[in-house]
Short mmCIF file of C-alpha atoms in Angstrom, two decimals:
data_model
loop_
_atom_site.label_atom_id
_atom_site.label_comp_id
_atom_site.label_asym_id
_atom_site.label_seq_id
_atom_site.Cartn_x
_atom_site.Cartn_y
_atom_site.Cartn_z
CA HIS B 26 22.35 33.47 30.53
CA ALA B 27 21.50 31.10 33.38
CA PRO B 28 22.78 27.58 32.66
CA GLY B 29 19.87 26.12 34.61
CA VAL B 30 16.81 27.15 36.61
CA ALA B 31 14.33 25.25 38.76
CA ALA B 32 11.15 26.83 40.08
CA ALA B 33 8.18 25.72 42.15
CA VAL B 34 4.87 27.42 42.95
CA ARG B 35 2.58 26.02 45.65
CA LEU B 36 -1.07 26.99 45.19
CA PRO B 37 -3.64 27.64 47.95
CA ASP B 38 -5.23 24.21 47.48
CA GLY B 39 -1.89 22.54 48.25
CA SER B 40 -1.14 21.53 44.68
CA ARG B 41 2.21 22.48 43.19
CA TRP B 42 3.65 23.40 39.83
CA VAL B 43 7.33 22.66 39.19
CA GLY B 44 9.26 23.87 36.15
CA VAL B 45 12.88 23.24 35.19
CA SER B 46 15.05 24.47 32.35
CA GLY B 47 18.61 24.21 31.13
CA LYS B 48 21.71 22.47 32.39
CA ALA B 49 22.71 21.50 35.89
CA ILE B 50 26.22 20.78 34.63
CA LYS B 51 27.75 22.11 31.44
CA GLY B 52 30.52 20.62 29.29
CA LYS B 53 31.52 17.02 28.69
CA ASP B 54 29.66 15.80 31.80
CA SER B 55 26.57 17.75 30.78
CA ARG B 56 23.32 16.88 32.51
CA PRO B 57 19.95 18.66 32.54
CA VAL B 58 18.20 20.21 35.50
CA TRP B 59 15.38 18.06 36.87
CA PRO B 60 13.06 18.63 39.86
CA GLY B 61 15.34 16.60 42.12
CA THR B 62 18.59 18.38 41.23
CA PRO B 63 20.23 19.84 44.35
CA PHE B 64 21.57 23.40 44.09
CA ALA B 65 23.67 25.25 46.65
CA ALA B 66 20.99 26.87 48.81
CA GLY B 67 23.24 29.46 50.46
CA SER B 68 21.53 31.38 53.23
CA LEU B 69 18.34 29.35 52.98
CA THR B 70 20.38 27.27 55.43
CA LYS B 71 19.61 29.94 58.03
CA THR B 72 15.92 28.99 57.96
CA PHE B 73 16.87 25.45 59.02
CA MET B 74 19.18 26.72 61.75
CA SER B 75 16.56 29.14 63.06
CA ALA B 76 13.92 26.39 63.17
CA LEU B 77 16.37 24.15 65.03
CA ILE B 78 17.13 26.81 67.66
CA LEU B 79 13.41 27.54 68.09
CA GLN B 80 12.62 23.84 68.55
CA LEU B 81 15.28 23.67 71.24
CA ARG B 82 13.60 26.70 72.80
CA ASP B 83 10.19 24.96 72.64
CA GLU B 84 11.74 21.95 74.38
CA GLY B 85 13.06 24.12 77.21
CA LEU B 86 16.70 23.43 76.35
CA LEU B 87 17.60 27.10 75.85
CA ARG B 88 16.13 30.58 76.06
CA LEU B 89 16.45 33.23 73.38
CA GLY B 90 17.23 35.92 75.94
CA THR B 91 20.15 34.05 77.48
CA PRO B 92 23.58 35.61 76.87
CA ILE B 93 25.78 33.37 74.75
CA ALA B 94 28.39 33.44 77.52
CA GLU B 95 26.56 30.40 78.91
CA TRP B 96 28.01 28.37 76.03
CA ILE B 97 30.74 30.57 74.52
CA PRO B 98 32.26 32.46 77.47
CA TRP B 99 35.47 33.21 75.58
CA TYR B 100 33.77 35.17 72.78
CA PRO B 101 34.09 39.00 72.96
CA LYS B 102 31.09 40.64 74.67
CA ALA B 103 29.49 37.21 75.10
CA ASP B 104 27.80 38.43 78.30
CA LYS B 105 25.99 41.13 76.30
CA ILE B 106 25.00 39.12 73.19
CA THR B 107 21.87 36.95 73.41
CA VAL B 108 20.81 33.97 71.33
CA LYS B 109 18.05 36.11 69.81
CA MET B 110 20.59 38.73 68.70
CA LEU B 111 22.42 36.05 66.73
CA LEU B 112 19.21 34.90 65.06
CA ASN B 113 18.03 38.38 64.04
CA HIS B 114 21.46 39.87 63.20
CA ARG B 115 21.45 42.44 65.97
CA SER B 116 24.61 41.28 67.71
CA GLY B 117 26.86 43.84 65.99
CA ILE B 118 29.37 41.08 65.17
CA PHE B 119 31.55 41.44 62.07
CA ASP B 120 30.54 39.34 59.05
CA TYR B 121 33.43 37.04 58.19
CA PHE B 122 32.37 37.02 54.51
CA ALA B 123 33.55 40.66 54.50
CA HIS B 124 37.06 39.81 55.70
CA ARG B 125 39.68 41.53 53.54
CA ARG B 126 41.45 38.22 52.76
CA TYR B 127 38.26 36.17 52.24
CA GLU B 128 38.63 35.96 48.46
CA LYS B 129 42.23 34.76 48.59
CA LEU B 130 41.79 32.38 51.50
CA VAL B 131 38.62 30.77 50.17
CA PHE B 132 38.84 30.81 46.39
CA GLY B 133 42.60 30.71 46.28
CA ARG B 134 42.40 27.31 47.98
CA PRO B 135 39.36 25.58 46.42
CA GLN B 136 40.06 22.19 48.04
CA HIS B 137 40.65 23.48 51.58
CA LYS B 138 38.20 22.14 54.15
CA TRP B 139 37.47 24.85 56.70
CA THR B 140 37.03 24.21 60.40
CA ARG B 141 34.78 26.29 62.59
CA GLY B 142 37.80 27.60 64.46
CA GLU B 143 39.39 28.82 61.23
CA ILE B 144 36.16 30.55 60.25
CA LEU B 145 35.90 32.43 63.53
CA LYS B 146 39.44 33.72 63.07
CA LEU B 147 38.16 35.75 60.08
CA SER B 148 37.28 38.57 62.41
CA GLY B 149 37.03 42.31 62.09
CA PRO B 150 35.75 45.43 63.85
CA ARG B 151 32.31 45.33 65.45
CA TYR B 152 29.49 47.14 63.64
CA CYS B 153 27.90 48.38 66.87
CA ALA B 154 27.29 47.47 70.49
CA PRO B 155 25.13 44.35 70.99
CA GLY B 156 21.48 45.08 70.28
CA LYS B 157 22.10 48.60 68.95
CA CYS B 158 21.87 48.00 65.19
CA PHE B 159 20.85 45.55 62.50
CA ARG B 160 23.77 44.29 60.42
CA TYR B 161 23.49 41.03 58.54
CA SER B 162 26.39 38.83 59.60
CA ASN B 163 27.03 35.21 58.70
CA THR B 164 29.20 34.90 61.79
CA ASN B 165 26.04 34.91 63.93
CA TYR B 166 24.91 31.58 62.51
CA VAL B 167 28.33 29.97 62.92
CA LEU B 168 28.15 30.86 66.62
CA LEU B 169 24.68 29.29 66.78
CA ASP B 170 26.30 26.03 65.68
CA ILE B 171 28.46 26.06 68.83
CA ILE B 172 25.35 26.51 70.96
CA VAL B 173 23.61 23.60 69.21
CA ASN B 174 26.67 21.41 69.83
CA LYS B 175 26.79 22.34 73.52
CA VAL B 176 23.05 21.88 74.09
CA THR B 177 22.49 18.66 72.14
CA ARG B 178 25.98 17.08 72.12
CA ARG B 179 25.45 16.56 68.38
CA SER B 180 26.22 18.40 65.15
CA SER B 181 23.72 20.83 63.64
CA ALA B 182 23.60 18.63 60.54
CA ALA B 183 22.59 15.57 62.57
CA GLU B 184 19.90 17.53 64.41
CA ILE B 185 18.53 19.01 61.19
CA ARG B 186 18.47 15.60 59.52
CA ASP B 187 16.68 13.88 62.39
CA ARG B 188 14.26 16.70 63.13
CA PHE B 189 13.44 17.95 59.63
CA LEU B 190 14.95 16.18 56.63
CA GLU B 191 14.01 12.59 57.48
CA PRO B 192 10.50 13.28 58.89
CA LEU B 193 9.58 15.53 55.95
CA GLY B 194 11.09 13.20 53.34
CA LEU B 195 13.57 15.81 52.12
CA ASN B 196 15.79 13.25 50.43
CA GLU B 197 17.50 15.71 48.08
CA THR B 198 18.85 17.98 50.83
CA PHE B 199 22.32 17.65 52.36
CA PHE B 200 24.55 19.58 54.76
CA GLN B 201 27.85 20.07 52.97
CA GLY B 202 30.92 19.57 55.12
CA GLN B 203 29.03 17.89 57.96
CA GLU B 204 27.57 14.84 56.17
CA PRO B 205 27.91 12.95 52.85
CA ILE B 206 26.20 14.39 49.78
CA GLY B 207 23.92 11.68 48.43
CA LYS B 208 23.32 13.11 44.96
CA THR B 209 25.38 15.13 42.51
CA PRO B 210 24.37 18.80 42.79
CA ALA B 211 24.35 21.32 39.96
CA LYS B 212 27.61 23.13 39.30
CA GLY B 213 27.70 26.89 39.80
CA TYR B 214 28.82 29.39 37.16
CA TRP B 215 29.43 33.05 36.46
CA TYR B 216 28.83 34.44 32.97
CA LEU B 217 31.63 36.86 32.11
CA GLY B 218 33.08 38.04 28.82
CA GLY B 219 30.70 35.93 26.79
CA ARG B 220 31.55 32.60 28.44
CA TYR B 221 30.83 30.59 31.56
CA HIS B 222 33.28 30.28 34.45
CA GLY B 223 32.78 27.37 36.85
CA PHE B 224 34.15 26.85 40.36
CA ALA B 225 33.97 23.08 40.91
CA ASP B 226 37.05 21.40 42.39
CA GLY B 227 36.26 17.81 41.37
CA SER B 228 34.29 17.05 44.54
CA ARG B 229 30.53 16.97 45.02
CA ARG B 230 30.67 20.03 47.25
CA ARG B 231 29.29 23.17 45.62
CA PRO B 232 30.62 25.53 44.52
CA ASN B 233 33.77 23.82 45.79
CA THR B 234 35.09 22.32 49.03
CA SER B 235 36.46 25.60 50.36
CA ALA B 236 33.42 27.77 49.61
CA ALA B 237 30.99 25.13 50.84
CA THR B 238 32.73 24.44 54.14
CA VAL B 239 33.50 28.08 54.92
CA ALA B 240 29.75 28.77 54.57
CA HIS B 241 29.18 26.26 57.39
CA THR B 242 25.88 26.71 59.26
CA ALA B 243 25.38 30.12 57.63
CA GLY B 244 24.96 28.71 54.13
CA ALA B 245 26.41 25.26 53.38
CA MET B 246 23.29 23.25 52.53
CA VAL B 247 22.32 21.99 49.08
CA SER B 248 18.73 21.18 48.18
CA SER B 249 16.33 20.65 45.29
CA VAL B 250 13.49 22.96 44.36
CA ARG B 251 10.84 20.47 45.41
CA ASP B 252 12.53 19.87 48.78
CA ILE B 253 12.79 23.60 49.47
CA SER B 254 9.13 23.99 48.49
CA ASP B 255 8.14 21.24 50.94
CA TRP B 256 10.39 22.76 53.61
CA GLN B 257 8.92 26.22 53.18
CA ASP B 258 5.38 24.87 53.43
CA ALA B 259 6.10 22.86 56.59
CA LEU B 260 8.01 25.69 58.28
CA LEU B 261 5.74 28.63 57.50
CA SER B 262 2.52 26.67 58.03
CA GLY B 263 3.45 26.18 61.68
CA GLU B 264 3.87 22.42 61.39
CA LEU B 265 7.28 22.38 63.11
CA LEU B 266 7.14 25.04 65.82
CA SER B 267 4.86 26.14 68.63
CA PRO B 268 2.55 29.14 68.02
CA LYS B 269 4.76 31.26 70.27
CA ALA B 270 7.91 30.26 68.39
CA MET B 271 6.21 31.08 65.09
CA GLU B 272 5.23 34.47 66.46
CA LEU B 273 8.83 35.12 67.46
CA MET B 274 10.17 34.00 64.08
CA LEU B 275 7.74 36.14 62.10
CA THR B 276 7.87 39.34 64.17
CA LEU B 277 9.48 41.63 61.59
CA PRO B 278 10.37 45.19 62.65
CA ASP B 279 9.20 47.96 60.33
CA ARG B 280 12.79 49.10 60.07
CA ASN B 281 15.24 46.43 58.90
CA PRO B 282 12.46 43.81 58.68
CA TYR B 283 14.33 40.66 59.66
CA GLY B 284 12.85 38.27 62.21
CA LEU B 285 14.46 35.02 63.38
CA GLY B 286 15.84 33.54 60.18
CA ILE B 287 12.98 35.02 58.11
CA ARG B 288 12.80 38.40 56.42
CA ARG B 289 10.30 40.58 54.59
CA ALA B 290 10.03 39.77 50.89
CA TRP B 291 8.07 41.20 47.95
CA LEU B 292 6.41 39.31 45.12
CA ASP B 293 4.95 41.44 42.33
CA GLY B 294 4.57 44.33 44.78
CA LYS B 295 2.82 42.25 47.45
CA ALA B 296 4.28 41.85 50.94
CA GLY B 297 5.57 38.41 51.77
CA ILE B 298 8.03 36.56 53.95
CA GLY B 299 10.92 34.21 53.27
CA HIS B 300 14.64 34.26 52.65
CA GLY B 301 17.15 34.48 49.85
CA GLY B 302 20.54 32.93 49.44
CA SER B 303 23.65 33.01 47.30
CA LEU B 304 26.96 31.23 47.15
CA ARG B 305 29.40 31.78 44.32
CA GLY B 306 27.69 30.55 41.16
CA PHE B 307 24.28 30.05 42.81
CA VAL B 308 21.27 32.17 43.79
CA SER B 309 18.12 30.97 45.59
CA ILE B 310 14.88 32.35 46.99
CA MET B 311 11.93 30.98 48.97
CA TYR B 312 9.07 33.45 49.39
CA ARG B 313 5.51 33.17 50.68
CA LEU B 314 2.55 35.53 50.28
CA PRO B 315 0.57 34.80 53.47
CA GLU B 316 -2.64 36.55 52.43
CA GLU B 317 -2.74 34.80 49.05
CA ASP B 318 -1.42 31.52 50.56
CA LEU B 319 1.08 31.24 47.73
CA ASP B 320 4.69 30.01 47.79
CA VAL B 321 7.41 30.64 45.21
CA VAL B 322 10.82 28.93 45.19
CA ILE B 323 13.51 29.51 42.54
CA LEU B 324 17.03 28.07 42.33
CA THR B 325 19.65 28.80 39.68
CA ASN B 326 23.28 27.88 39.08
CA LEU B 327 24.20 31.35 37.82
CA GLY B 328 25.81 33.75 40.26
CA ARG B 329 25.71 37.54 40.29
CA THR B 330 22.10 37.62 39.18
CA SER B 331 18.71 38.55 40.62
CA LEU B 332 15.70 36.24 40.68
CA GLN B 333 13.25 38.98 41.62
CA SER B 334 11.91 39.58 38.11
CA LEU B 335 11.25 35.90 37.52
CA ALA B 336 9.61 35.59 40.94
CA ASP B 337 7.37 38.57 40.16
CA LYS B 338 6.34 37.10 36.81
CA LEU B 339 5.57 33.68 38.28
CA THR B 340 3.48 35.35 40.98
CA ARG B 341 1.62 37.49 38.47
CA VAL B 342 0.70 34.63 36.15
CA THR B 343 -0.28 32.40 39.08
CA LEU B 344 -2.57 34.97 40.67
CA LYS B 345 -4.17 35.60 37.29
CA HIS B 346 -4.71 31.85 36.91
CA LEU B 347 -6.41 31.78 40.32
CA GLU B 348 -8.86 34.58 39.50
CA PRO B 349 -12.45 33.30 39.42
CA GLU B 350 -14.03 32.83 36.03
CA PRO B 351 -16.39 35.69 35.11
CA PRO B 352 -20.07 34.68 35.04
CA PRO B 353 -21.37 33.87 31.57
CA GLU B 354 -23.26 36.60 29.78
CA PRO B 355 -27.03 36.09 29.74
#
């Protein structure tokens, strides 16, 4: 029932297949999906934030083992939580998306523009002591935004644009809430009771102003399938970070295999790396199979769905396509 889907597969020789289907926007303003249509990328934003922090580390502007008290002394247990713990979700900090009033505060006010201070007030009990458990928490990446601001004297969006988006030509990628959105993104939908339910509030922010801005540096970006494909290739090929930073990013524990903004992924039963994302009405994935040197990116404007089956099928047909031709019979 997805209104629209965009997919990209990068092959080992560097060539790329892109396929699109369906509608980016339904109804009277209907428009089709095309390769340049931005979708809400959700937590794919974390890959940009992680790369930014690691570049700052490469430049000697911060260290991953430094307690965040250096920049955020007022935060609880800041002297025990390191930058690395924020990146790999081992800080034990409560995930503000799980706040008991999140639904009412965010979706009950679709045109509200959230500030970082308001977001950090959506607090709750700690999951564990710093460094003692893995618990995925969007709050970690909001705190990283404060560190970026203190270190660079600029917004995370400005740093990401100057370091990544402009140099890589990612012209269909925008940081909602922190900069203007240059193109109209797809609208997000749920399919319930035999009909589609949208969340747009009349703005270009997706799914709406409140949900986009509350996602902040944990998940606010919008991007097209071809931009995400180019981003994944540049990031995971080591084009943007030092070898040591890449090693740090891609060191995935056997238990709870999440590195620094990158996690273990599976494509048709084969081990890969990447990240997934979702924001109400949108789901996204970017996965790479390192041994096969194959990338898969899929974006859709249907929420509450899984893209795993489609990713597996695209992987299967691609690997079959890449199999060498059998020698002719004598």
